[in-house]
Amino acid sequence: DAGVIQSPRHEVTEMGQEVTLRCKPISGHNSLFWYRQTMMRGLELLIYFNNNVPIDDSGMPEDRFSAKMPNASFSTLKIQPSEPRDSAVYFCATFRMMNTEAFFGQGTRLTVV
Amino acid sequence: SQKIEQNSEALNIQEGKTATLTCNYTNYSPAYLQWYRQDPGRGPVFLLLIRENEKEKRKERLKVTFDTTLKQSLFHITASQPADSATYLCAPGKGGSQGNLIFGKGTKLSVKP
């Protein structure tokens, strides 16, 4: 298996633009988490899904952020409109099942100018 | 609110010595605790998981302890090597259907030859 695949690896966009980050989980993994990492705040949990259903989105900072998981092999995190303070590395992590180890993707480095 | 503290942002030690990293948590009763390693530009990689009913766990040169009374986990790397230099993250996790996994900010370990 290729592991968790995130795209793009790097994204530079202008303030106000829509940004879509993508994640392909490991086949057979039932849980998917989105995290954001910055130097100041560390690794923050944004939202997680179990069996494609959003379980907890309390970490999503604002209504500008939304996430979907239309099927077991794909998830998106969308920011609309983007702002400079959204600049961070966004990670997707998947789990075979709850309460087991997480497998992280390589992350998407987002820069909003 | 839940709080996770890792003893220091950075830890510098000499090759061959034992590195000890600390993870403390408050307002939280995790069913287990995980430790991850993160290298620059990469996603975290799982190392060890210890459950609340386990006092200690070992894997090669790594040892983790979990004290639910002190609300603390210690992570030891014995006979440290320069290749062990990385950021180490702890992540207490809830059990059951509440599978959210939150992370401390991490401790950056530097092992000098």
PDB file of C-alpha atoms in Angstrom:
ATOM      1  CA  ASP A   1       0.000   0.000   0.000  1.00  0.00           C
ATOM      2  CA  ALA A   2       1.263   3.507  -0.821  1.00  0.00           C
ATOM      3  CA  GLY A   3       0.163   4.871   2.527  1.00  0.00           C
ATOM      4  CA  VAL A   4      -1.969   7.955   3.062  1.00  0.00           C
ATOM      5  CA  ILE A   5      -1.731  10.195   0.017  1.00  0.00           C
ATOM      6  CA  GLN A   6      -2.270  13.926   0.252  1.00  0.00           C
ATOM      7  CA  SER A   7      -2.362  16.455  -2.542  1.00  0.00           C
ATOM      8  CA  PRO A   8      -1.076  18.929  -3.299  1.00  0.00           C
ATOM      9  CA  ARG A   9       2.172  18.836  -1.297  1.00  0.00           C
ATOM     10  CA  HIS A  10       2.494  22.592  -1.490  1.00  0.00           C
ATOM     11  CA  GLU A  11      -0.102  25.254  -2.177  1.00  0.00           C
ATOM     12  CA  VAL A  12       0.433  28.993  -2.454  1.00  0.00           C
ATOM     13  CA  THR A  13      -2.682  31.058  -2.904  1.00  0.00           C
ATOM     14  CA  GLU A  14      -3.877  34.601  -2.556  1.00  0.00           C
ATOM     15  CA  MET A  15      -6.083  35.738   0.279  1.00  0.00           C
ATOM     16  CA  GLY A  16      -9.746  35.303  -0.559  1.00  0.00           C
ATOM     17  CA  GLN A  17      -9.247  32.343  -2.874  1.00  0.00           C
ATOM     18  CA  GLU A  18     -10.781  28.933  -2.311  1.00  0.00           C
ATOM     19  CA  VAL A  19      -8.387  26.148  -1.358  1.00  0.00           C
ATOM     20  CA  THR A  20      -9.134  22.421  -1.516  1.00  0.00           C
ATOM     21  CA  LEU A  21      -6.883  19.867   0.106  1.00  0.00           C
ATOM     22  CA  ARG A  22      -7.261  16.192  -0.734  1.00  0.00           C
ATOM     23  CA  CYS A  23      -6.615  12.946   1.075  1.00  0.00           C
ATOM     24  CA  LYS A  24      -6.712   9.329  -0.035  1.00  0.00           C
ATOM     25  CA  PRO A  25      -6.706   7.019   3.005  1.00  0.00           C
ATOM     26  CA  ILE A  26      -5.138   3.607   3.263  1.00  0.00           C
ATOM     27  CA  SER A  27      -7.525   1.006   1.891  1.00  0.00           C
ATOM     28  CA  GLY A  28      -9.546  -0.596   4.668  1.00  0.00           C
ATOM     29  CA  HIS A  29      -8.972   2.170   7.192  1.00  0.00           C
ATOM     30  CA  ASN A  30     -12.298   3.229   8.668  1.00  0.00           C
ATOM     31  CA  SER A  31     -11.343   6.439  10.451  1.00  0.00           C
ATOM     32  CA  LEU A  32      -9.907   9.626   8.961  1.00  0.00           C
ATOM     33  CA  PHE A  33      -8.671  12.682  10.813  1.00  0.00           C
ATOM     34  CA  TRP A  34      -7.664  16.138   9.557  1.00  0.00           C
ATOM     35  CA  TYR A  35      -5.015  18.045  11.548  1.00  0.00           C
ATOM     36  CA  ARG A  36      -3.375  21.440  11.180  1.00  0.00           C
ATOM     37  CA  GLN A  37       0.187  22.057  12.411  1.00  0.00           C
ATOM     38  CA  THR A  38       1.839  25.393  13.200  1.00  0.00           C
ATOM     39  CA  MET A  39       4.841  26.293  15.321  1.00  0.00           C
ATOM     40  CA  MET A  40       2.673  28.232  17.738  1.00  0.00           C
ATOM     41  CA  ARG A  41      -0.191  25.792  18.243  1.00  0.00           C
ATOM     42  CA  GLY A  42       1.347  22.437  17.381  1.00  0.00           C
ATOM     43  CA  LEU A  43      -0.822  19.717  15.869  1.00  0.00           C
ATOM     44  CA  GLU A  44      -4.506  20.617  16.164  1.00  0.00           C
ATOM     45  CA  LEU A  45      -7.349  18.226  15.437  1.00  0.00           C
ATOM     46  CA  LEU A  46      -9.841  19.827  13.056  1.00  0.00           C
ATOM     47  CA  ILE A  47     -12.362  17.101  12.284  1.00  0.00           C
ATOM     48  CA  TYR A  48     -12.610  13.342  12.131  1.00  0.00           C
ATOM     49  CA  PHE A  49     -14.740  10.809  10.304  1.00  0.00           C
ATOM     50  CA  ASN A  50     -15.652   7.245  11.147  1.00  0.00           C
ATOM     51  CA  ASN A  51     -17.005   5.101   8.313  1.00  0.00           C
ATOM     52  CA  ASN A  52     -17.317   8.269   6.172  1.00  0.00           C
ATOM     53  CA  VAL A  53     -19.527  10.008   8.764  1.00  0.00           C
ATOM     54  CA  PRO A  54     -18.269  13.201  10.463  1.00  0.00           C
ATOM     55  CA  ILE A  55     -18.079  12.489  14.198  1.00  0.00           C
ATOM     56  CA  ASP A  56     -16.589  15.631  15.699  1.00  0.00           C
ATOM     57  CA  ASP A  57     -15.943  18.924  13.894  1.00  0.00           C
ATOM     58  CA  SER A  58     -15.517  21.036  17.018  1.00  0.00           C
ATOM     59  CA  GLY A  59     -11.916  21.760  16.053  1.00  0.00           C
ATOM     60  CA  MET A  60     -12.834  23.439  12.785  1.00  0.00           C
ATOM     61  CA  PRO A  61     -11.839  27.049  13.451  1.00  0.00           C
ATOM     62  CA  GLU A  62     -14.503  28.858  11.454  1.00  0.00           C
ATOM     63  CA  ASP A  63     -17.324  28.386   9.005  1.00  0.00           C
ATOM     64  CA  ARG A  64     -14.804  29.082   6.271  1.00  0.00           C
ATOM     65  CA  PHE A  65     -13.561  25.538   6.818  1.00  0.00           C
ATOM     66  CA  SER A  66     -15.501  22.527   5.629  1.00  0.00           C
ATOM     67  CA  ALA A  67     -14.663  18.852   5.156  1.00  0.00           C
ATOM     68  CA  LYS A  68     -16.288  16.007   3.295  1.00  0.00           C
ATOM     69  CA  MET A  69     -15.791  12.301   2.915  1.00  0.00           C
ATOM     70  CA  PRO A  70     -18.038  11.198   0.040  1.00  0.00           C
ATOM     71  CA  ASN A  71     -16.682   7.657   0.066  1.00  0.00           C
ATOM     72  CA  ALA A  72     -14.194   5.443   1.867  1.00  0.00           C
ATOM     73  CA  SER A  73     -11.326   6.333  -0.444  1.00  0.00           C
ATOM     74  CA  PHE A  74     -11.428  10.121  -0.565  1.00  0.00           C
ATOM     75  CA  SER A  75     -11.745  13.162   1.677  1.00  0.00           C
ATOM     76  CA  THR A  76     -11.419  16.903   1.120  1.00  0.00           C
ATOM     77  CA  LEU A  77     -10.791  19.878   3.362  1.00  0.00           C
ATOM     78  CA  LYS A  78     -11.908  23.165   1.882  1.00  0.00           C
ATOM     79  CA  ILE A  79     -11.163  26.717   2.996  1.00  0.00           C
ATOM     80  CA  GLN A  80     -13.277  29.441   1.444  1.00  0.00           C
ATOM     81  CA  PRO A  81     -12.270  32.234   1.543  1.00  0.00           C
ATOM     82  CA  SER A  82      -8.678  31.655   2.622  1.00  0.00           C
ATOM     83  CA  GLU A  83      -6.811  34.078   4.895  1.00  0.00           C
ATOM     84  CA  PRO A  84      -3.091  34.504   5.690  1.00  0.00           C
ATOM     85  CA  ARG A  85      -3.637  33.062   9.197  1.00  0.00           C
ATOM     86  CA  ASP A  86      -4.677  29.782   7.596  1.00  0.00           C
ATOM     87  CA  SER A  87      -1.075  29.251   6.521  1.00  0.00           C
ATOM     88  CA  ALA A  88       0.052  25.951   8.077  1.00  0.00           C
ATOM     89  CA  VAL A  89       0.795  22.337   7.277  1.00  0.00           C
ATOM     90  CA  TYR A  90      -2.376  20.284   7.006  1.00  0.00           C
ATOM     91  CA  PHE A  91      -2.172  16.570   7.712  1.00  0.00           C
ATOM     92  CA  CYS A  92      -4.570  13.770   7.017  1.00  0.00           C
ATOM     93  CA  ALA A  93      -4.283  10.665   9.208  1.00  0.00           C
ATOM     94  CA  THR A  94      -6.139   7.400   8.950  1.00  0.00           C
ATOM     95  CA  PHE A  95      -6.754   4.546  11.324  1.00  0.00           C
ATOM     96  CA  ARG A  96      -7.649   0.938  10.690  1.00  0.00           C
ATOM     97  CA  MET A  97     -10.200   1.416  13.462  1.00  0.00           C
ATOM     98  CA  MET A  98     -10.690   3.740  16.389  1.00  0.00           C
ATOM     99  CA  ASN A  99      -8.125   3.616  19.186  1.00  0.00           C
ATOM    100  CA  THR A 100      -5.326   2.188  17.106  1.00  0.00           C
ATOM    101  CA  GLU A 101      -2.231   3.837  15.652  1.00  0.00           C
ATOM    102  CA  ALA A 102      -2.532   6.684  13.189  1.00  0.00           C
ATOM    103  CA  PHE A 103      -0.926   6.682   9.748  1.00  0.00           C
ATOM    104  CA  PHE A 104      -0.167  10.183   8.556  1.00  0.00           C
ATOM    105  CA  GLY A 105       0.182  11.533   5.068  1.00  0.00           C
ATOM    106  CA  GLN A 106       3.095  13.745   4.057  1.00  0.00           C
ATOM    107  CA  GLY A 107       1.021  16.860   4.615  1.00  0.00           C
ATOM    108  CA  THR A 108       0.078  19.873   2.509  1.00  0.00           C
ATOM    109  CA  ARG A 109       2.004  23.060   3.201  1.00  0.00           C
ATOM    110  CA  LEU A 110      -0.431  25.907   2.620  1.00  0.00           C
ATOM    111  CA  THR A 111       0.728  29.483   2.250  1.00  0.00           C
ATOM    112  CA  VAL A 112      -1.866  32.215   1.908  1.00  0.00           C
ATOM    113  CA  VAL A 113      -0.413  35.548   0.814  1.00  0.00           C
TER     114      VAL A 113
ATOM    115  CA  SER B   1     -10.283  22.130  29.061  1.00  0.00           C
ATOM    116  CA  GLN B   2      -7.965  19.275  28.127  1.00  0.00           C
ATOM    117  CA  LYS B   3      -4.320  20.143  28.288  1.00  0.00           C
ATOM    118  CA  ILE B   4      -1.221  18.209  27.220  1.00  0.00           C
ATOM    119  CA  GLU B   5       2.239  19.423  28.158  1.00  0.00           C
ATOM    120  CA  GLN B   6       5.544  18.002  26.980  1.00  0.00           C
ATOM    121  CA  ASN B   7       8.384  18.878  29.298  1.00  0.00           C
ATOM    122  CA  SER B   8      10.386  21.091  27.034  1.00  0.00           C
ATOM    123  CA  GLU B   9      10.455  22.321  23.506  1.00  0.00           C
ATOM    124  CA  ALA B  10      14.024  21.113  23.038  1.00  0.00           C
ATOM    125  CA  LEU B  11      16.310  18.559  24.633  1.00  0.00           C
ATOM    126  CA  ASN B  12      20.009  18.211  23.819  1.00  0.00           C
ATOM    127  CA  ILE B  13      21.957  15.139  24.890  1.00  0.00           C
ATOM    128  CA  GLN B  14      25.204  13.376  24.091  1.00  0.00           C
ATOM    129  CA  GLU B  15      25.311  10.232  21.998  1.00  0.00           C
ATOM    130  CA  GLY B  16      25.117   7.093  24.098  1.00  0.00           C
ATOM    131  CA  LYS B  17      23.139   8.703  26.907  1.00  0.00           C
ATOM    132  CA  THR B  18      19.504   8.012  27.760  1.00  0.00           C
ATOM    133  CA  ALA B  19      16.983  10.604  26.623  1.00  0.00           C
ATOM    134  CA  THR B  20      13.907  11.025  28.811  1.00  0.00           C
ATOM    135  CA  LEU B  21      10.907  12.950  27.529  1.00  0.00           C
ATOM    136  CA  THR B  22       7.883  13.815  29.652  1.00  0.00           C
ATOM    137  CA  CYS B  23       4.224  14.107  28.768  1.00  0.00           C
ATOM    138  CA  ASN B  24       1.754  15.463  31.323  1.00  0.00           C
ATOM    139  CA  TYR B  25      -1.973  15.838  30.822  1.00  0.00           C
ATOM    140  CA  THR B  26      -4.759  17.551  32.784  1.00  0.00           C
ATOM    141  CA  ASN B  27      -8.554  17.495  32.693  1.00  0.00           C
ATOM    142  CA  TYR B  28      -8.337  14.258  30.794  1.00  0.00           C
ATOM    143  CA  SER B  29      -8.681  10.545  31.452  1.00  0.00           C
ATOM    144  CA  PRO B  30      -7.151   8.758  28.476  1.00  0.00           C
ATOM    145  CA  ALA B  31      -7.644   5.069  27.926  1.00  0.00           C
ATOM    146  CA  TYR B  32      -4.251   4.872  26.237  1.00  0.00           C
ATOM    147  CA  LEU B  33      -1.351   7.047  25.193  1.00  0.00           C
ATOM    148  CA  GLN B  34       0.652   6.997  21.983  1.00  0.00           C
ATOM    149  CA  TRP B  35       4.090   8.335  21.102  1.00  0.00           C
ATOM    150  CA  TYR B  36       5.070   9.489  17.614  1.00  0.00           C
ATOM    151  CA  ARG B  37       8.246  10.648  15.930  1.00  0.00           C
ATOM    152  CA  GLN B  38       8.241  13.502  13.426  1.00  0.00           C
ATOM    153  CA  ASP B  39      11.111  14.414  11.135  1.00  0.00           C
ATOM    154  CA  PRO B  40      11.280  17.813   9.381  1.00  0.00           C
ATOM    155  CA  GLY B  41       8.949  18.037   6.403  1.00  0.00           C
ATOM    156  CA  ARG B  42       7.240  14.726   7.163  1.00  0.00           C
ATOM    157  CA  GLY B  43       4.164  13.479   8.944  1.00  0.00           C
ATOM    158  CA  PRO B  44       4.357  11.916  12.411  1.00  0.00           C
ATOM    159  CA  VAL B  45       5.192   8.216  12.552  1.00  0.00           C
ATOM    160  CA  PHE B  46       3.780   5.921  15.234  1.00  0.00           C
ATOM    161  CA  LEU B  47       6.234   4.433  17.743  1.00  0.00           C
ATOM    162  CA  LEU B  48       4.444   2.942  20.740  1.00  0.00           C
ATOM    163  CA  LEU B  49       1.019   2.671  22.355  1.00  0.00           C
ATOM    164  CA  ILE B  50       0.515   2.020  26.063  1.00  0.00           C
ATOM    165  CA  ARG B  51      -2.875   1.345  27.649  1.00  0.00           C
ATOM    166  CA  GLU B  52      -4.111   2.629  31.005  1.00  0.00           C
ATOM    167  CA  ASN B  53      -3.767  -0.786  32.618  1.00  0.00           C
ATOM    168  CA  GLU B  54      -0.134  -1.113  31.512  1.00  0.00           C
ATOM    169  CA  LYS B  55       2.683   0.373  33.542  1.00  0.00           C
ATOM    170  CA  GLU B  56       5.480  -0.011  31.030  1.00  0.00           C
ATOM    171  CA  LYS B  57       6.094  -0.974  27.441  1.00  0.00           C
ATOM    172  CA  ARG B  58       9.329  -1.595  25.548  1.00  0.00           C
ATOM    173  CA  LYS B  59      10.368  -1.748  21.927  1.00  0.00           C
ATOM    174  CA  GLU B  60      14.045  -2.175  21.155  1.00  0.00           C
ATOM    175  CA  ARG B  61      15.781   0.893  22.665  1.00  0.00           C
ATOM    176  CA  LEU B  62      12.490   2.596  23.498  1.00  0.00           C
ATOM    177  CA  LYS B  63      10.617   2.409  26.803  1.00  0.00           C
ATOM    178  CA  VAL B  64       7.357   4.097  27.742  1.00  0.00           C
ATOM    179  CA  THR B  65       5.729   4.343  31.149  1.00  0.00           C
ATOM    180  CA  PHE B  66       2.191   5.453  31.962  1.00  0.00           C
ATOM    181  CA  ASP B  67       1.177   6.670  35.425  1.00  0.00           C
ATOM    182  CA  THR B  68      -2.537   7.473  35.551  1.00  0.00           C
ATOM    183  CA  THR B  69      -2.229   8.758  39.127  1.00  0.00           C
ATOM    184  CA  LEU B  70       0.415  11.310  38.224  1.00  0.00           C
ATOM    185  CA  LYS B  71      -1.265  11.841  34.822  1.00  0.00           C
ATOM    186  CA  GLN B  72       2.107  11.417  33.201  1.00  0.00           C
ATOM    187  CA  SER B  73       3.943   9.354  30.610  1.00  0.00           C
ATOM    188  CA  LEU B  74       7.712   9.080  30.309  1.00  0.00           C
ATOM    189  CA  PHE B  75       9.424   8.163  27.044  1.00  0.00           C
ATOM    190  CA  HIS B  76      12.995   6.869  27.199  1.00  0.00           C
ATOM    191  CA  ILE B  77      15.504   6.266  24.421  1.00  0.00           C
ATOM    192  CA  THR B  78      18.500   4.332  25.685  1.00  0.00           C
ATOM    193  CA  ALA B  79      21.925   4.400  24.031  1.00  0.00           C
ATOM    194  CA  SER B  80      20.802   7.379  21.972  1.00  0.00           C
ATOM    195  CA  GLN B  81      22.212   7.971  18.501  1.00  0.00           C
ATOM    196  CA  PRO B  82      22.333  11.055  16.253  1.00  0.00           C
ATOM    197  CA  ALA B  83      19.716   9.317  14.065  1.00  0.00           C
ATOM    198  CA  ASP B  84      17.283   9.588  16.992  1.00  0.00           C
ATOM    199  CA  SER B  85      17.262  13.370  16.541  1.00  0.00           C
ATOM    200  CA  ALA B  86      13.673  14.357  15.757  1.00  0.00           C
ATOM    201  CA  THR B  87      10.573  15.815  17.372  1.00  0.00           C
ATOM    202  CA  TYR B  88       8.646  13.416  19.579  1.00  0.00           C
ATOM    203  CA  LEU B  89       4.925  13.861  20.154  1.00  0.00           C
ATOM    204  CA  CYS B  90       2.697  12.305  22.778  1.00  0.00           C
ATOM    205  CA  ALA B  91      -0.989  11.727  22.162  1.00  0.00           C
ATOM    206  CA  PRO B  92      -3.382  10.601  24.892  1.00  0.00           C
ATOM    207  CA  GLY B  93      -6.439   8.961  23.387  1.00  0.00           C
ATOM    208  CA  LYS B  94      -9.946   8.281  24.549  1.00  0.00           C
ATOM    209  CA  GLY B  95     -11.321   4.817  24.210  1.00  0.00           C
ATOM    210  CA  GLY B  96     -14.652   3.546  23.024  1.00  0.00           C
ATOM    211  CA  SER B  97     -16.520   5.411  20.349  1.00  0.00           C
ATOM    212  CA  GLN B  98     -14.803   8.674  21.254  1.00  0.00           C
ATOM    213  CA  GLY B  99     -11.706   8.067  19.247  1.00  0.00           C
ATOM    214  CA  ASN B 100     -10.357  11.575  18.943  1.00  0.00           C
ATOM    215  CA  LEU B 101      -6.576  11.707  19.258  1.00  0.00           C
ATOM    216  CA  ILE B 102      -5.047  14.987  20.403  1.00  0.00           C
ATOM    217  CA  PHE B 103      -1.328  15.759  20.471  1.00  0.00           C
ATOM    218  CA  GLY B 104       1.112  17.632  22.633  1.00  0.00           C
ATOM    219  CA  LYS B 105       3.314  20.234  20.935  1.00  0.00           C
ATOM    220  CA  GLY B 106       6.272  17.890  20.977  1.00  0.00           C
ATOM    221  CA  THR B 107       9.849  17.882  22.232  1.00  0.00           C
ATOM    222  CA  LYS B 108      12.661  18.373  19.730  1.00  0.00           C
ATOM    223  CA  LEU B 109      15.469  15.985  20.620  1.00  0.00           C
ATOM    224  CA  SER B 110      19.007  16.606  19.397  1.00  0.00           C
ATOM    225  CA  VAL B 111      21.606  13.891  19.949  1.00  0.00           C
ATOM    226  CA  LYS B 112      25.162  15.167  19.523  1.00  0.00           C
ATOM    227  CA  PRO B 113      27.962  12.820  18.456  1.00  0.00           C
TER     228      PRO B 113
END
